[in-house]
Tab-separated table of C-alpha atoms in Angstrom:
chain	number	residue	atom	x	y	z
A	162	MET	CA	-93.720	42.732	20.549
A	163	ILE	CA	-96.766	44.354	18.999
A	164	GLU	CA	-97.392	45.796	22.422
A	165	SER	CA	-94.305	47.912	21.833
A	166	VAL	CA	-96.023	49.929	19.117
A	167	GLY	CA	-98.908	51.206	21.198
A	168	ALA	CA	-99.138	52.723	24.645
A	169	ASN	CA	-102.526	51.103	25.304
A	170	PRO	CA	-102.764	48.177	22.871
A	171	ASN	CA	-106.058	46.409	22.364
A	172	PRO	CA	-106.215	42.771	23.567
A	173	ALA	CA	-105.681	41.219	20.147
A	174	VAL	CA	-102.659	43.356	19.365
A	175	ALA	CA	-101.127	42.781	22.772
A	176	GLY	CA	-102.062	39.121	22.611
A	177	ARG	CA	-99.230	38.334	20.245
A	178	SER	CA	-96.784	37.889	23.077
A	179	SER	CA	-98.936	35.212	24.747
A	180	ALA	CA	-99.264	33.070	21.627
A	181	PRO	CA	-96.775	30.214	21.431
A	182	ARG	CA	-94.357	30.329	18.569
A	183	ALA	CA	-94.879	27.495	16.120
A	184	ALA	CA	-92.330	24.737	15.734
A	185	PRO	CA	-90.058	25.053	12.701
A	186	LEU	CA	-91.216	23.500	9.462
A	187	ALA	CA	-90.267	19.863	9.020
A	188	ASP	CA	-86.679	18.861	8.407
A	189	GLY	CA	-85.955	18.679	4.716
A	190	ILE	CA	-88.360	21.464	3.796
A	191	ASP	CA	-85.547	23.484	2.178
A	192	ASP	CA	-84.572	20.521	0.014
A	193	LEU	CA	-88.210	20.045	-0.944
A	194	ALA	CA	-88.537	23.735	-1.809
A	195	ALA	CA	-85.355	23.574	-3.878
A	196	ALA	CA	-86.731	20.615	-5.825
A	197	ALA	CA	-90.011	22.445	-6.401
A	198	ALA	CA	-88.089	25.521	-7.543
A	199	ARG	CA	-86.331	23.360	-10.127
A	200	GLY	CA	-89.719	22.407	-11.571
A	201	ASP	CA	-90.516	19.108	-9.844
A	202	PRO	CA	-94.360	19.010	-9.711
A	203	ALA	CA	-94.505	16.198	-7.159
A	204	ALA	CA	-92.199	18.139	-4.850
A	205	LEU	CA	-94.396	21.212	-5.229
A	206	ASP	CA	-97.557	19.276	-4.321
A	207	THR	CA	-95.842	17.806	-1.264
A	208	LEU	CA	-94.482	21.216	-0.289
A	209	LEU	CA	-97.875	22.920	-0.470
A	210	ALA	CA	-99.489	20.219	1.651
A	211	ALA	CA	-96.666	20.426	4.201
A	212	VAL	CA	-96.774	24.205	4.658
A	213	ARG	CA	-100.520	24.758	4.567
A	214	PRO	CA	-101.104	24.475	8.354
A	215	GLU	CA	-98.313	26.970	9.068
A	216	VAL	CA	-99.499	29.372	6.364
A	217	LEU	CA	-103.024	29.257	7.808
A	218	ARG	CA	-101.683	29.905	11.305
A	219	LEU	CA	-99.697	32.901	10.075
A	220	CYS	CA	-102.693	34.322	8.211
A	221	GLY	CA	-104.731	33.962	11.384
A	222	ARG	CA	-102.240	36.190	13.202
A	223	LEU	CA	-103.383	39.081	10.995
A	224	LEU	CA	-106.929	38.058	10.058
A	225	PRO	CA	-109.000	36.974	13.083
A	226	ASN	CA	-111.971	35.690	11.091
A	227	ARG	CA	-111.398	32.052	10.103
A	228	GLU	CA	-112.907	32.377	6.622
A	229	ASP	CA	-110.760	35.411	5.880
A	230	ALA	CA	-107.661	33.619	7.093
A	231	GLU	CA	-108.575	30.659	4.856
A	232	GLU	CA	-108.942	33.026	1.887
A	233	ALA	CA	-105.536	34.567	2.573
A	234	CYS	CA	-104.041	31.107	3.041
A	235	GLN	CA	-105.285	29.959	-0.372
A	236	ASP	CA	-103.947	33.139	-1.948
A	237	ALA	CA	-100.570	32.611	-0.287
A	238	LEU	CA	-100.373	28.976	-1.409
A	239	LEU	CA	-101.152	30.031	-4.981
A	240	ALA	CA	-98.401	32.621	-4.710
A	241	VAL	CA	-96.007	29.916	-3.520
A	242	ALA	CA	-96.969	27.696	-6.444
A	243	HIS	CA	-96.534	30.496	-8.970
A	244	GLY	CA	-93.437	32.028	-7.417
A	245	ILE	CA	-91.454	29.053	-6.152
A	246	HIS	CA	-89.132	29.290	-9.151
A	247	ARG	CA	-87.901	32.585	-7.657
A	248	PHE	CA	-86.804	30.874	-4.443
A	249	GLU	CA	-83.019	30.896	-4.745
A	250	GLY	CA	-82.098	29.591	-1.308
A	251	ARG	CA	-80.345	32.785	-0.186
A	252	SER	CA	-82.559	32.673	2.899
A	253	SER	CA	-84.256	29.633	4.363
A	254	PHE	CA	-87.543	28.608	2.803
A	255	HIS	CA	-89.098	29.265	6.213
A	256	THR	CA	-88.272	32.986	6.092
A	257	TRP	CA	-89.146	33.266	2.380
A	258	LEU	CA	-92.557	31.738	3.135
A	259	TYR	CA	-93.145	34.090	6.062
A	260	ARG	CA	-92.491	37.140	3.928
A	261	LEU	CA	-94.797	35.963	1.160
A	262	THR	CA	-97.559	34.991	3.601
A	263	ALA	CA	-97.428	38.291	5.484
A	264	ASN	CA	-97.711	40.261	2.265
A	265	ARG	CA	-100.614	38.121	1.020
A	266	ALA	CA	-102.483	38.386	4.303
A	267	ARG	CA	-102.193	42.161	4.217
A	268	SER	CA	-103.316	42.194	0.568
A	269	THR	CA	-106.333	40.085	1.496
A	270	TYR	CA	-107.171	42.544	4.270
A	271	ARG	CA	-107.080	45.435	1.811
A	272	ALA	CA	-109.403	43.567	-0.555
A	273	LEU	CA	-111.790	42.783	2.294
A	274	ARG	CA	-111.776	46.413	3.377
A	275	ARG	CA	-112.541	47.605	-0.173
A	276	ARG	CA	-115.365	45.072	-0.366
A	277	TRP	CA	-116.750	46.264	2.969
A	278	LEU	CA	-116.675	49.916	1.889
A	279	MET	CA	-118.406	49.124	-1.405
A	280	GLU	CA	-121.117	47.020	0.234
A	281	THR	CA	-121.810	49.610	2.925
A	282	ALA	CA	-121.502	52.645	0.649
A	283	GLY	CA	-118.615	54.003	2.691
A	284	ALA	CA	-120.300	53.673	6.078
A	285	PRO	CA	-117.836	53.935	8.963
A	286	LEU	CA	-116.727	50.752	10.677
A	287	PRO	CA	-118.849	49.949	13.755
A	288	ASP	CA	-117.740	51.217	17.143
A	289	ARG	CA	-118.394	47.817	18.699
A	290	PRO	CA	-116.940	45.312	16.255
A	291	ASP	CA	-118.596	41.928	15.899
A	292	PRO	CA	-115.924	39.191	15.910
A	293	ARG	CA	-118.313	36.863	14.078
A	294	ARG	CA	-118.170	39.055	11.012
A	295	THR	CA	-115.286	39.629	8.612
A	296	SER	CA	-111.825	40.586	9.782
A	297	VAL	CA	-112.453	44.141	8.620
A	298	VAL	CA	-114.963	44.628	11.425
A	299	ALA	CA	-113.668	42.055	13.890
A	300	GLY	CA	-111.635	44.733	15.612
A	301	THR	CA	-108.880	42.530	16.968
A	302	ARG	CA	-106.209	43.666	14.523
A	303	LEU	CA	-108.028	46.424	12.660
A	304	ASP	CA	-106.129	49.335	14.178
A	305	LEU	CA	-102.771	47.705	13.578
A	306	LEU	CA	-103.517	46.834	9.952
A	307	GLU	CA	-104.804	50.318	9.257
A	308	ALA	CA	-101.653	51.789	10.796
A	309	LEU	CA	-99.398	49.457	8.824
A	310	ASP	CA	-101.086	50.480	5.591
A	311	ALA	CA	-100.358	54.113	6.399
A	312	VAL	CA	-96.585	53.730	6.720
A	313	ARG	CA	-94.014	53.163	4.004
A	314	PRO	CA	-94.151	49.598	2.607
A	315	ASP	CA	-90.568	48.710	3.511
A	316	LEU	CA	-91.162	49.831	7.091
A	317	ALA	CA	-94.474	47.963	7.341
A	318	GLU	CA	-92.914	44.784	5.979
A	319	ALA	CA	-90.043	44.823	8.458
A	320	LEU	CA	-92.370	45.469	11.386
A	321	THR	CA	-94.767	42.714	10.318
A	322	LEU	CA	-91.961	40.186	9.993
A	323	ARG	CA	-90.587	41.068	13.422
A	324	ASP	CA	-93.566	41.930	15.618
A	325	VAL	CA	-96.313	39.812	14.072
A	326	LEU	CA	-94.487	36.807	12.640
A	327	ASP	CA	-91.652	36.647	15.198
A	328	LEU	CA	-88.682	36.509	12.825
A	329	ASP	CA	-85.439	37.635	14.410
A	330	TYR	CA	-83.325	40.504	13.078
A	331	ARG	CA	-80.832	38.221	11.360
A	332	GLU	CA	-83.554	36.288	9.539
A	333	ILE	CA	-85.164	39.511	8.359
A	334	ALA	CA	-81.828	40.889	7.196
A	335	GLU	CA	-81.140	37.744	5.173
A	336	LEU	CA	-84.639	37.732	3.726
A	337	LEU	CA	-84.611	41.393	2.687
A	338	ASP	CA	-80.907	41.329	1.734
A	339	ILE	CA	-80.078	44.331	3.901
A	340	PRO	CA	-77.771	44.831	6.922
A	341	VAL	CA	-79.087	44.017	10.397
A	342	GLY	CA	-78.605	47.667	11.334
A	343	THR	CA	-80.948	48.719	8.541
A	344	VAL	CA	-83.521	46.187	9.725
A	345	LYS	CA	-83.377	47.606	13.249
A	346	SER	CA	-83.692	51.192	12.034
A	347	ARG	CA	-86.679	50.333	9.838
A	348	ILE	CA	-88.425	48.546	12.687
A	349	HIS	CA	-87.682	51.394	15.086
A	350	GLU	CA	-89.140	53.957	12.668
A	351	ALA	CA	-92.124	51.745	11.845
A	352	ARG	CA	-92.914	51.292	15.537
A	353	ARG	CA	-92.680	55.040	16.080
A	354	GLN	CA	-95.085	55.796	13.231
A	355	VAL	CA	-97.494	53.001	14.115
A	356	ARG	CA	-97.472	54.054	17.790
A	357	GLN	CA	-98.404	57.582	16.736
A	358	ARG	CA	-101.331	56.317	14.711
A	359	LEU	CA	-102.555	53.891	17.372
A	360	THR	CA	-102.462	56.559	20.076
A	361	GLY	CA	-103.564	59.477	17.892
A	362	ALA	CA	-100.369	61.337	18.737
A	363	GLY	CA	-98.489	63.496	16.266
């Protein structure tokens, strides 16, 4: 549904709809997460190993360069390890993980962009991006990430969870602890603002 935020989306942004949705995490993952949240180190190690492939896949949805996605994945797994005690089970571990991973992937992008600007002394990004280089210049999701960074964080988060990571409205509502109607209004407004930035309108 990323194609819904731009009148003429680039192939990578529009390509979201053609990518198959991953299978749910293994049965018992919520019990494993609950055990890890209670301080069981063996459960935490098992949990991190179990979710790593899915975390890497999710990071790759936002960061097209494999090394950048790996960097974001490691950052997200560290965040899981350090923050698992805050997992209270109000939402499924699956949705909690998606939120954390999306935020970490976007944070990694910002760090990569700052690094790029420092190394190039503020030179503009190339007109013809090279997909072999970092995600900042790969071009596939650059416009979308730039637009997301320009809208209010709560709007950007809702849009990312829905249109990039494929969570449904109910899952997002449970995760953010807000009514479904609020989720829909945030996504609607985020799409409007992102569409304006992608098309240069407004």
